[in-house]
Amino acid sequence: MKRILKGFFMVSILAFFTQVTAQGIKKDAANVSKTDTLTEVMITANRMERAVFLAPYSIDKVLSPAQDLRLTRTMPEALGYTPGIFIQKTNHGGGSPFLRGLTGNQTLLLWDGIRVNNAIFRFGPNQYPNLLDAYALGSVEVLKGSGSTQYGSDAMGGVIQVLSRETEWQKTPTLKLRAGTRFTTQDMEYTGRAAVEYSRERFGFSGGFSTRKFGDLYGGKNTGKQSPSGYTEANWDAKAKWKLNDKYTVTAAAQQVNQSDVPLYHRVALENFEYYDFQPQRLLLSYARLEAKYTNGTVKGWRITPLYKKSVEGRRYHRNGNASYFAEQDEVATWGLVAETDLRIARNWQSTQGAEWYSDYVNSSRTITNNNLSVTRRGLYPEGSTQQNRAVYSLHQFDFGKLKIDAGLRYNAVTNNIPGRFLSLPGDANGKDASLTSSAFVGNVGLSYEVAKQQVLYGSFNTGFRAPGIDDLGTLGLVDFRYEVPAYDLQPEKSGHSEIGYRFKNRVLHLHVAAFYMHLTNLISRVRSATDSIQGYPVFYKTNDQQSFVRGLEGNLQLQLSEHFRFQIMAATQYGQNLSRNEPMRRIPPAFGLQNISFEKSHWTFSLEHQWAAKQTRLAQGDKDDNRIPKGGTSGWQILNAYAAYTVPAITLRAAFNNITDQDYRTHGSGINGMGRSLTFSALFTFTIKK
């Protein structure tokens, strides 16, 4: 694998010098791009618009699965083709992205600037990124290794921001009707989507409905059908914008994902369960936003966003030989408010000041049925628990010609309250409520410098933190392969992240390489409670007992070989070490990457792709105890995929031929094998009516 990575960087350097020397004779290729690649803009890195090329962070934009040539099934699967992001799938209905070696509640998920993370987001891999409708999003922006200063608690590994579709103002009233369908062989998927867009000079609306049925997932030639793993999904979304005048705009948006009977495959395959399903699995997100933009003065604009969101997760399970049947349900209702002001303090100095507040209310219940007699017990979390998340922040951008500087500071306080009836604390005979407040100041600084035309060196340092939530403090019950008990005295996790990188970008060659180091302290981990066991599972509790680090390299090269051919290669490697226990960090991904060559002419696009991951044998004790990871580690793998598309104004047809050689493979830490040889077909029809 060292040879592969060394070869990757040698190819990158060789391609760079080849391009420089040959640019005089590449006039035909220089004209193939229809947009100025140096001016691509994102907002996630610093909560304000910023040219990606000049940003002092590693950031990427991802197309929605509905637009992607690869026909990825879900939003997290689409992220798996982004440099440096590794996807672990505990089940077919999940998908947890690893950013800089971290995942779950150590990374932050946003929707249109709103926190999706809540008080019960779980440690380690979870299914939450899959609860954002792949067909309702416009694009995804990924900020790696940074984000606590900009967005608060949880963003130690980075930020994934899902942006809903935008409707452009039209002078002529325009109505667009869209209908799409897709299916995968062996009954692995049937999807239907209907959507409408209407726009005029001062009003725009978009909305749609998706219905999806996933059959059991078929693995490679020696794996076959993995049952039960299929589930159903029904989603809706709506977004409206009113331009009140030249200064003020109102936006209202909502979306809901409903998933039913989502099996946890490895529980049935490996742990002697008759069934273990997530039922229901639901996420509602909504907000209203009043926004102002000014052309003169120090204040350039402001935004006020009240919001409401609700998540519901039910679990039904029965272990063979156990007379009891279990049904659990956790609900979190969240109200929030975000207020921001954009300032132009000087010609070369702009700033965003903001404050935000989120309030989570947790309901949790468990029903146990035995011989048709049902009793209600305490849920996985203390019912009636609350979390208050409050923050103020100040973010700044300075422009000194070739030198650009970002800097910011945030104060964040998170208060968790647990009702006294769930506590058993020494000296607390009256059962008083328990309250734990975690607070932190975090900051960041980043510099980018244009060393030459179309070349940028950048570096950044930021501090991050994650305040413990109700999931950390109050969990009581079966989680993965262990039984967890509450811990009420936890402190925030903290991180310090440093990064250096280089970008070169013109109409022929795009090159981006980055190296990072992240030091983690006060990490919350699960610790075995002697030899205790409950329901046959070992007992664990959480404590701040770890200090660790992660370091790594990432690279991405895209080369326009000619007017019609484009080549891409990307690779990443990470090394994580638990300093407290003198062992590897848990779930660190192996080295991984892909190579892709594509052909585009007229209405046709074809692509051939080789995707790979090295073996991972550096295992923590927790990895060795995890029944989803084979003894000795996860084997390396490589698969070959092919894609095709035909596009005209009213019709887009796509096809994906996945795992052509039908290899058996599993991404490290996953509870289910990857898809075997299969074909996926997609058709999208668009009808436009103008008055």
Short mmCIF file of N, CA and C in Angstrom, two decimals, residues 192-331:
data_model
loop_
_atom_site.label_atom_id
_atom_site.label_comp_id
_atom_site.label_asym_id
_atom_site.label_seq_id
_atom_site.Cartn_x
_atom_site.Cartn_y
_atom_site.Cartn_z
N GLY A 192 -39.40 5.80 -7.13
CA GLY A 192 -40.18 6.73 -7.94
C GLY A 192 -40.12 8.12 -7.33
N ARG A 193 -40.06 9.13 -8.18
CA ARG A 193 -39.96 10.51 -7.70
C ARG A 193 -40.80 11.41 -8.59
N ALA A 194 -41.61 12.26 -7.97
CA ALA A 194 -42.38 13.28 -8.68
C ALA A 194 -42.10 14.61 -8.01
N ALA A 195 -41.83 15.64 -8.81
CA ALA A 195 -41.47 16.95 -8.26
C ALA A 195 -42.01 18.05 -9.15
N VAL A 196 -42.20 19.22 -8.53
CA VAL A 196 -42.68 20.38 -9.25
C VAL A 196 -41.87 21.60 -8.84
N GLU A 197 -41.59 22.48 -9.81
CA GLU A 197 -40.94 23.75 -9.54
C GLU A 197 -41.72 24.85 -10.25
N TYR A 198 -41.95 25.93 -9.52
CA TYR A 198 -42.62 27.08 -10.12
C TYR A 198 -41.83 28.33 -9.73
N SER A 199 -41.58 29.20 -10.68
CA SER A 199 -40.83 30.42 -10.37
C SER A 199 -41.33 31.58 -11.21
N ARG A 200 -41.33 32.72 -10.60
CA ARG A 200 -41.58 33.97 -11.30
C ARG A 200 -40.65 35.02 -10.73
N GLU A 201 -40.89 36.29 -10.98
CA GLU A 201 -39.91 37.31 -10.66
C GLU A 201 -39.65 37.45 -9.16
N ARG A 202 -40.66 37.26 -8.34
CA ARG A 202 -40.47 37.44 -6.90
C ARG A 202 -40.97 36.26 -6.08
N PHE A 203 -41.18 35.13 -6.69
CA PHE A 203 -41.66 33.96 -5.95
C PHE A 203 -41.13 32.68 -6.60
N GLY A 204 -40.77 31.72 -5.76
CA GLY A 204 -40.34 30.43 -6.26
C GLY A 204 -40.77 29.32 -5.31
N PHE A 205 -41.11 28.18 -5.87
CA PHE A 205 -41.52 27.03 -5.07
C PHE A 205 -40.98 25.76 -5.69
N SER A 206 -40.55 24.84 -4.85
CA SER A 206 -40.17 23.51 -5.31
C SER A 206 -40.62 22.50 -4.27
N GLY A 207 -41.04 21.35 -4.73
CA GLY A 207 -41.48 20.31 -3.80
C GLY A 207 -41.58 18.99 -4.51
N GLY A 208 -41.63 17.92 -3.73
CA GLY A 208 -41.71 16.62 -4.35
C GLY A 208 -42.01 15.52 -3.36
N PHE A 209 -42.20 14.35 -3.93
CA PHE A 209 -42.50 13.15 -3.15
C PHE A 209 -41.68 12.00 -3.72
N SER A 210 -41.07 11.23 -2.83
CA SER A 210 -40.28 10.07 -3.24
C SER A 210 -40.80 8.84 -2.54
N THR A 211 -40.87 7.74 -3.27
CA THR A 211 -41.19 6.45 -2.65
C THR A 211 -40.14 5.45 -3.09
N ARG A 212 -39.64 4.66 -2.15
CA ARG A 212 -38.52 3.77 -2.43
C ARG A 212 -38.75 2.42 -1.75
N LYS A 213 -38.43 1.38 -2.47
CA LYS A 213 -38.49 0.03 -1.90
C LYS A 213 -37.17 -0.67 -2.20
N PHE A 214 -36.47 -1.04 -1.12
CA PHE A 214 -35.19 -1.73 -1.27
C PHE A 214 -35.36 -3.19 -0.89
N GLY A 215 -35.03 -4.08 -1.82
CA GLY A 215 -35.04 -5.50 -1.51
C GLY A 215 -33.77 -5.89 -0.77
N ASP A 216 -33.69 -7.14 -0.39
CA ASP A 216 -32.50 -7.62 0.29
C ASP A 216 -31.27 -7.43 -0.60
N LEU A 217 -30.16 -7.05 0.04
CA LEU A 217 -28.94 -6.74 -0.68
C LEU A 217 -28.19 -8.02 -1.04
N TYR A 218 -27.83 -8.16 -2.31
CA TYR A 218 -27.03 -9.29 -2.78
C TYR A 218 -25.56 -8.88 -2.78
N GLY A 219 -24.72 -9.68 -2.14
CA GLY A 219 -23.29 -9.45 -2.14
C GLY A 219 -22.63 -10.11 -3.33
N GLY A 220 -21.30 -10.28 -3.24
CA GLY A 220 -20.55 -10.87 -4.34
C GLY A 220 -20.84 -12.35 -4.52
N LYS A 221 -20.01 -13.00 -5.37
CA LYS A 221 -20.30 -14.36 -5.83
C LYS A 221 -20.39 -15.39 -4.71
N ASN A 222 -19.64 -15.21 -3.62
CA ASN A 222 -19.68 -16.17 -2.52
C ASN A 222 -20.54 -15.70 -1.36
N THR A 223 -21.15 -14.53 -1.49
CA THR A 223 -21.99 -13.99 -0.42
C THR A 223 -23.46 -14.24 -0.69
N GLY A 224 -23.90 -13.87 -1.87
CA GLY A 224 -25.29 -14.06 -2.23
C GLY A 224 -26.23 -13.14 -1.47
N LYS A 225 -27.46 -13.57 -1.29
CA LYS A 225 -28.51 -12.77 -0.68
C LYS A 225 -28.26 -12.60 0.81
N GLN A 226 -28.30 -11.35 1.28
CA GLN A 226 -28.11 -11.03 2.69
C GLN A 226 -29.47 -10.62 3.26
N SER A 227 -30.11 -11.57 3.89
CA SER A 227 -31.48 -11.36 4.35
C SER A 227 -31.56 -11.56 5.86
N PRO A 228 -32.30 -10.64 6.54
CA PRO A 228 -33.07 -9.51 6.02
C PRO A 228 -32.22 -8.23 5.96
N SER A 229 -32.36 -7.49 4.86
CA SER A 229 -31.65 -6.21 4.76
C SER A 229 -32.45 -5.14 4.01
N GLY A 230 -33.55 -5.51 3.36
CA GLY A 230 -34.34 -4.54 2.61
C GLY A 230 -35.31 -3.77 3.49
N TYR A 231 -35.80 -2.63 2.97
CA TYR A 231 -36.75 -1.79 3.71
C TYR A 231 -37.48 -0.88 2.74
N THR A 232 -38.43 -0.12 3.25
CA THR A 232 -39.19 0.81 2.41
C THR A 232 -39.02 2.23 2.94
N GLU A 233 -39.30 3.21 2.06
CA GLU A 233 -39.10 4.61 2.40
C GLU A 233 -40.10 5.46 1.64
N ALA A 234 -40.65 6.47 2.31
CA ALA A 234 -41.56 7.43 1.68
C ALA A 234 -41.21 8.82 2.22
N ASN A 235 -40.91 9.77 1.31
CA ASN A 235 -40.39 11.08 1.71
C ASN A 235 -41.13 12.20 0.99
N TRP A 236 -41.15 13.37 1.61
CA TRP A 236 -41.66 14.56 0.93
C TRP A 236 -40.80 15.76 1.30
N ASP A 237 -40.84 16.78 0.45
CA ASP A 237 -40.09 18.01 0.70
C ASP A 237 -40.81 19.18 0.03
N ALA A 238 -40.64 20.37 0.60
CA ALA A 238 -41.23 21.58 0.03
C ALA A 238 -40.38 22.78 0.43
N LYS A 239 -40.26 23.73 -0.50
CA LYS A 239 -39.49 24.94 -0.22
C LYS A 239 -40.08 26.09 -1.02
N ALA A 240 -40.31 27.21 -0.35
CA ALA A 240 -40.86 28.39 -1.01
C ALA A 240 -40.03 29.61 -0.64
N LYS A 241 -39.88 30.53 -1.62
CA LYS A 241 -39.12 31.77 -1.39
C LYS A 241 -39.92 32.95 -1.93
N TRP A 242 -39.99 34.00 -1.12
CA TRP A 242 -40.65 35.24 -1.53
C TRP A 242 -39.64 36.37 -1.49
N LYS A 243 -39.53 37.10 -2.57
CA LYS A 243 -38.68 38.28 -2.60
C LYS A 243 -39.58 39.48 -2.33
N LEU A 244 -39.55 39.95 -1.08
CA LEU A 244 -40.46 41.02 -0.68
C LEU A 244 -40.15 42.32 -1.41
N ASN A 245 -38.86 42.62 -1.56
CA ASN A 245 -38.39 43.76 -2.34
C ASN A 245 -36.92 43.51 -2.65
N ASP A 246 -36.20 44.54 -3.05
CA ASP A 246 -34.81 44.34 -3.41
C ASP A 246 -33.91 44.00 -2.23
N LYS A 247 -34.41 44.18 -1.01
CA LYS A 247 -33.58 43.94 0.17
C LYS A 247 -33.97 42.69 0.94
N TYR A 248 -35.26 42.36 1.00
CA TYR A 248 -35.72 41.35 1.95
C TYR A 248 -36.29 40.12 1.23
N THR A 249 -35.91 38.94 1.75
CA THR A 249 -36.37 37.67 1.21
C THR A 249 -36.83 36.77 2.35
N VAL A 250 -37.91 36.06 2.14
CA VAL A 250 -38.42 35.09 3.11
C VAL A 250 -38.34 33.70 2.48
N THR A 251 -37.83 32.75 3.24
CA THR A 251 -37.75 31.36 2.81
C THR A 251 -38.41 30.48 3.85
N ALA A 252 -39.20 29.52 3.39
CA ALA A 252 -39.79 28.50 4.27
C ALA A 252 -39.52 27.14 3.64
N ALA A 253 -39.01 26.20 4.42
CA ALA A 253 -38.64 24.90 3.86
C ALA A 253 -38.89 23.80 4.89
N ALA A 254 -39.21 22.62 4.37
CA ALA A 254 -39.42 21.46 5.23
C ALA A 254 -39.19 20.20 4.42
N GLN A 255 -38.76 19.16 5.09
CA GLN A 255 -38.67 17.84 4.46
C GLN A 255 -38.81 16.78 5.53
N GLN A 256 -39.33 15.64 5.13
CA GLN A 256 -39.48 14.52 6.06
C GLN A 256 -39.14 13.22 5.36
N VAL A 257 -38.36 12.39 6.04
CA VAL A 257 -38.01 11.06 5.57
C VAL A 257 -38.64 10.04 6.51
N ASN A 258 -39.33 9.06 5.94
CA ASN A 258 -39.98 8.00 6.71
C ASN A 258 -39.48 6.65 6.21
N GLN A 259 -38.77 5.92 7.06
CA GLN A 259 -38.28 4.59 6.71
C GLN A 259 -38.95 3.57 7.60
N SER A 260 -39.28 2.42 7.02
CA SER A 260 -40.02 1.39 7.75
C SER A 260 -39.31 0.05 7.66
N ASP A 261 -39.33 -0.66 8.78
CA ASP A 261 -38.81 -2.04 8.85
C ASP A 261 -37.39 -2.13 8.30
N VAL A 262 -36.48 -1.35 8.90
CA VAL A 262 -35.08 -1.34 8.46
C VAL A 262 -34.31 -2.35 9.30
N PRO A 263 -33.90 -3.49 8.73
CA PRO A 263 -33.26 -4.53 9.53
C PRO A 263 -31.81 -4.20 9.87
N LEU A 264 -31.38 -4.64 11.04
CA LEU A 264 -29.97 -4.62 11.41
C LEU A 264 -29.44 -6.02 11.12
N TYR A 265 -28.89 -6.17 9.93
CA TYR A 265 -28.60 -7.49 9.37
C TYR A 265 -27.67 -8.32 10.26
N HIS A 266 -26.60 -7.71 10.78
CA HIS A 266 -25.61 -8.52 11.51
C HIS A 266 -26.17 -9.07 12.81
N ARG A 267 -27.21 -8.43 13.37
CA ARG A 267 -27.82 -8.98 14.57
C ARG A 267 -28.47 -10.35 14.28
N VAL A 268 -29.11 -10.45 13.14
CA VAL A 268 -29.75 -11.71 12.76
C VAL A 268 -28.71 -12.73 12.32
N ALA A 269 -27.71 -12.26 11.54
CA ALA A 269 -26.73 -13.18 10.97
C ALA A 269 -25.72 -13.67 12.01
N LEU A 270 -25.40 -12.84 13.01
CA LEU A 270 -24.29 -13.17 13.90
C LEU A 270 -24.69 -13.32 15.37
N GLU A 271 -25.85 -12.81 15.77
CA GLU A 271 -26.16 -12.74 17.20
C GLU A 271 -27.44 -13.48 17.58
N ASN A 272 -27.91 -14.35 16.73
CA ASN A 272 -29.02 -15.24 17.07
C ASN A 272 -30.32 -14.49 17.36
N PHE A 273 -30.53 -13.38 16.66
CA PHE A 273 -31.81 -12.69 16.77
C PHE A 273 -32.78 -13.23 15.72
N GLU A 274 -34.04 -13.38 16.11
CA GLU A 274 -35.07 -13.71 15.13
C GLU A 274 -35.30 -12.52 14.22
N TYR A 275 -35.34 -11.32 14.81
CA TYR A 275 -35.43 -10.09 14.04
C TYR A 275 -34.90 -8.94 14.89
N TYR A 276 -34.42 -7.90 14.22
CA TYR A 276 -34.01 -6.65 14.88
C TYR A 276 -34.20 -5.55 13.83
N ASP A 277 -35.26 -4.77 13.99
CA ASP A 277 -35.64 -3.77 12.98
C ASP A 277 -35.73 -2.38 13.60
N PHE A 278 -35.35 -1.38 12.80
CA PHE A 278 -35.67 0.01 13.13
C PHE A 278 -37.06 0.30 12.55
N GLN A 279 -38.02 0.55 13.42
CA GLN A 279 -39.40 0.75 12.98
C GLN A 279 -40.13 1.60 14.01
N PRO A 280 -40.49 2.88 13.67
CA PRO A 280 -40.14 3.57 12.43
C PRO A 280 -38.78 4.25 12.55
N GLN A 281 -38.35 4.83 11.45
CA GLN A 281 -37.16 5.66 11.44
C GLN A 281 -37.54 6.92 10.66
N ARG A 282 -37.66 8.06 11.39
CA ARG A 282 -38.29 9.23 10.79
C ARG A 282 -37.54 10.50 11.19
N LEU A 283 -37.40 11.42 10.25
CA LEU A 283 -36.78 12.71 10.54
C LEU A 283 -37.54 13.81 9.83
N LEU A 284 -38.00 14.80 10.60
CA LEU A 284 -38.66 15.99 10.07
C LEU A 284 -37.76 17.19 10.34
N LEU A 285 -37.51 17.99 9.30
CA LEU A 285 -36.73 19.21 9.42
C LEU A 285 -37.53 20.36 8.82
N SER A 286 -37.54 21.52 9.49
CA SER A 286 -38.27 22.66 8.95
C SER A 286 -37.69 23.95 9.49
N TYR A 287 -37.83 25.00 8.71
CA TYR A 287 -37.39 26.33 9.16
C TYR A 287 -38.08 27.40 8.33
N ALA A 288 -38.06 28.62 8.88
CA ALA A 288 -38.44 29.83 8.15
C ALA A 288 -37.28 30.81 8.30
N ARG A 289 -36.98 31.55 7.25
CA ARG A 289 -35.81 32.43 7.29
C ARG A 289 -36.15 33.78 6.68
N LEU A 290 -35.90 34.83 7.45
CA LEU A 290 -36.01 36.20 6.95
C LEU A 290 -34.60 36.71 6.73
N GLU A 291 -34.32 37.15 5.50
CA GLU A 291 -32.96 37.53 5.12
C GLU A 291 -32.97 38.91 4.48
N ALA A 292 -31.94 39.70 4.84
CA ALA A 292 -31.79 41.04 4.26
C ALA A 292 -30.40 41.18 3.67
N LYS A 293 -30.32 41.88 2.53
CA LYS A 293 -29.04 42.18 1.90
C LYS A 293 -29.01 43.65 1.51
N TYR A 294 -27.89 44.32 1.84
CA TYR A 294 -27.75 45.75 1.58
C TYR A 294 -26.54 45.99 0.68
N THR A 295 -26.63 47.02 -0.14
CA THR A 295 -25.54 47.34 -1.07
C THR A 295 -24.59 48.39 -0.50
N ASN A 296 -25.04 49.14 0.48
CA ASN A 296 -24.22 50.21 1.05
C ASN A 296 -24.12 50.06 2.57
N GLY A 297 -23.07 50.67 3.13
CA GLY A 297 -22.93 50.68 4.58
C GLY A 297 -22.11 49.52 5.11
N THR A 298 -21.86 49.56 6.40
CA THR A 298 -21.06 48.52 7.06
C THR A 298 -21.83 47.20 7.15
N VAL A 299 -23.11 47.27 7.46
CA VAL A 299 -23.93 46.06 7.54
C VAL A 299 -24.33 45.64 6.12
N LYS A 300 -23.84 44.47 5.70
CA LYS A 300 -24.14 43.97 4.35
C LYS A 300 -25.37 43.08 4.32
N GLY A 301 -25.80 42.62 5.50
CA GLY A 301 -27.00 41.79 5.52
C GLY A 301 -27.16 41.10 6.86
N TRP A 302 -28.31 40.45 7.04
CA TRP A 302 -28.57 39.67 8.24
C TRP A 302 -29.60 38.59 7.95
N ARG A 303 -29.65 37.58 8.83
CA ARG A 303 -30.57 36.45 8.69
C ARG A 303 -31.10 36.05 10.06
N ILE A 304 -32.39 35.79 10.13
CA ILE A 304 -33.01 35.24 11.34
C ILE A 304 -33.74 33.96 10.94
N THR A 305 -33.44 32.85 11.63
CA THR A 305 -33.98 31.55 11.24
C THR A 305 -34.56 30.83 12.44
N PRO A 306 -35.87 30.89 12.67
CA PRO A 306 -36.49 29.98 13.64
C PRO A 306 -36.66 28.60 12.99
N LEU A 307 -36.57 27.54 13.80
CA LEU A 307 -36.58 26.19 13.23
C LEU A 307 -37.27 25.22 14.17
N TYR A 308 -37.72 24.12 13.57
CA TYR A 308 -38.28 23.00 14.33
C TYR A 308 -37.87 21.71 13.64
N LYS A 309 -37.46 20.72 14.44
CA LYS A 309 -37.14 19.42 13.88
C LYS A 309 -37.53 18.32 14.87
N LYS A 310 -37.78 17.16 14.34
CA LYS A 310 -38.17 16.04 15.19
C LYS A 310 -37.65 14.74 14.60
N SER A 311 -37.02 13.94 15.45
CA SER A 311 -36.55 12.62 15.02
C SER A 311 -37.26 11.56 15.85
N VAL A 312 -37.59 10.46 15.18
CA VAL A 312 -38.23 9.32 15.83
C VAL A 312 -37.49 8.07 15.42
N GLU A 313 -37.04 7.31 16.40
CA GLU A 313 -36.39 6.03 16.12
C GLU A 313 -37.01 4.94 16.97
N GLY A 314 -37.65 3.97 16.31
CA GLY A 314 -38.20 2.82 17.01
C GLY A 314 -37.33 1.60 16.74
N ARG A 315 -37.27 0.71 17.70
CA ARG A 315 -36.51 -0.54 17.55
C ARG A 315 -37.37 -1.69 18.04
N ARG A 316 -37.47 -2.73 17.22
CA ARG A 316 -38.19 -3.94 17.61
C ARG A 316 -37.22 -5.11 17.48
N TYR A 317 -37.14 -5.92 18.52
CA TYR A 317 -36.20 -7.03 18.43
C TYR A 317 -36.63 -8.20 19.32
N HIS A 318 -36.20 -9.38 18.88
CA HIS A 318 -36.45 -10.61 19.65
C HIS A 318 -35.30 -11.57 19.40
N ARG A 319 -34.72 -12.01 20.48
CA ARG A 319 -33.61 -12.96 20.39
C ARG A 319 -34.16 -14.38 20.53
N ASN A 320 -33.71 -15.27 19.64
CA ASN A 320 -34.16 -16.66 19.68
C ASN A 320 -33.90 -17.26 21.05
N GLY A 321 -34.91 -17.96 21.56
CA GLY A 321 -34.78 -18.59 22.87
C GLY A 321 -35.19 -17.70 24.02
N ASN A 322 -35.46 -16.42 23.76
CA ASN A 322 -35.88 -15.49 24.81
C ASN A 322 -37.40 -15.36 24.76
N ALA A 323 -38.04 -15.50 25.88
CA ALA A 323 -39.51 -15.44 25.91
C ALA A 323 -40.02 -14.01 25.77
N SER A 324 -39.15 -13.03 25.92
CA SER A 324 -39.57 -11.63 25.89
C SER A 324 -39.32 -11.01 24.52
N TYR A 325 -40.28 -10.17 24.10
CA TYR A 325 -40.19 -9.41 22.86
C TYR A 325 -40.10 -7.92 23.23
N PHE A 326 -39.20 -7.19 22.59
CA PHE A 326 -38.92 -5.82 22.99
C PHE A 326 -39.32 -4.84 21.88
N ALA A 327 -39.87 -3.71 22.30
CA ALA A 327 -40.17 -2.60 21.40
C ALA A 327 -39.75 -1.31 22.10
N GLU A 328 -38.86 -0.55 21.47
CA GLU A 328 -38.36 0.70 22.05
C GLU A 328 -38.63 1.84 21.09
N GLN A 329 -38.77 3.04 21.63
CA GLN A 329 -38.94 4.22 20.77
C GLN A 329 -38.34 5.44 21.45
N ASP A 330 -37.52 6.17 20.69
CA ASP A 330 -36.89 7.40 21.16
C ASP A 330 -37.33 8.54 20.25
N GLU A 331 -37.75 9.65 20.86
CA GLU A 331 -38.16 10.83 20.11
C GLU A 331 -37.42 12.05 20.65
#
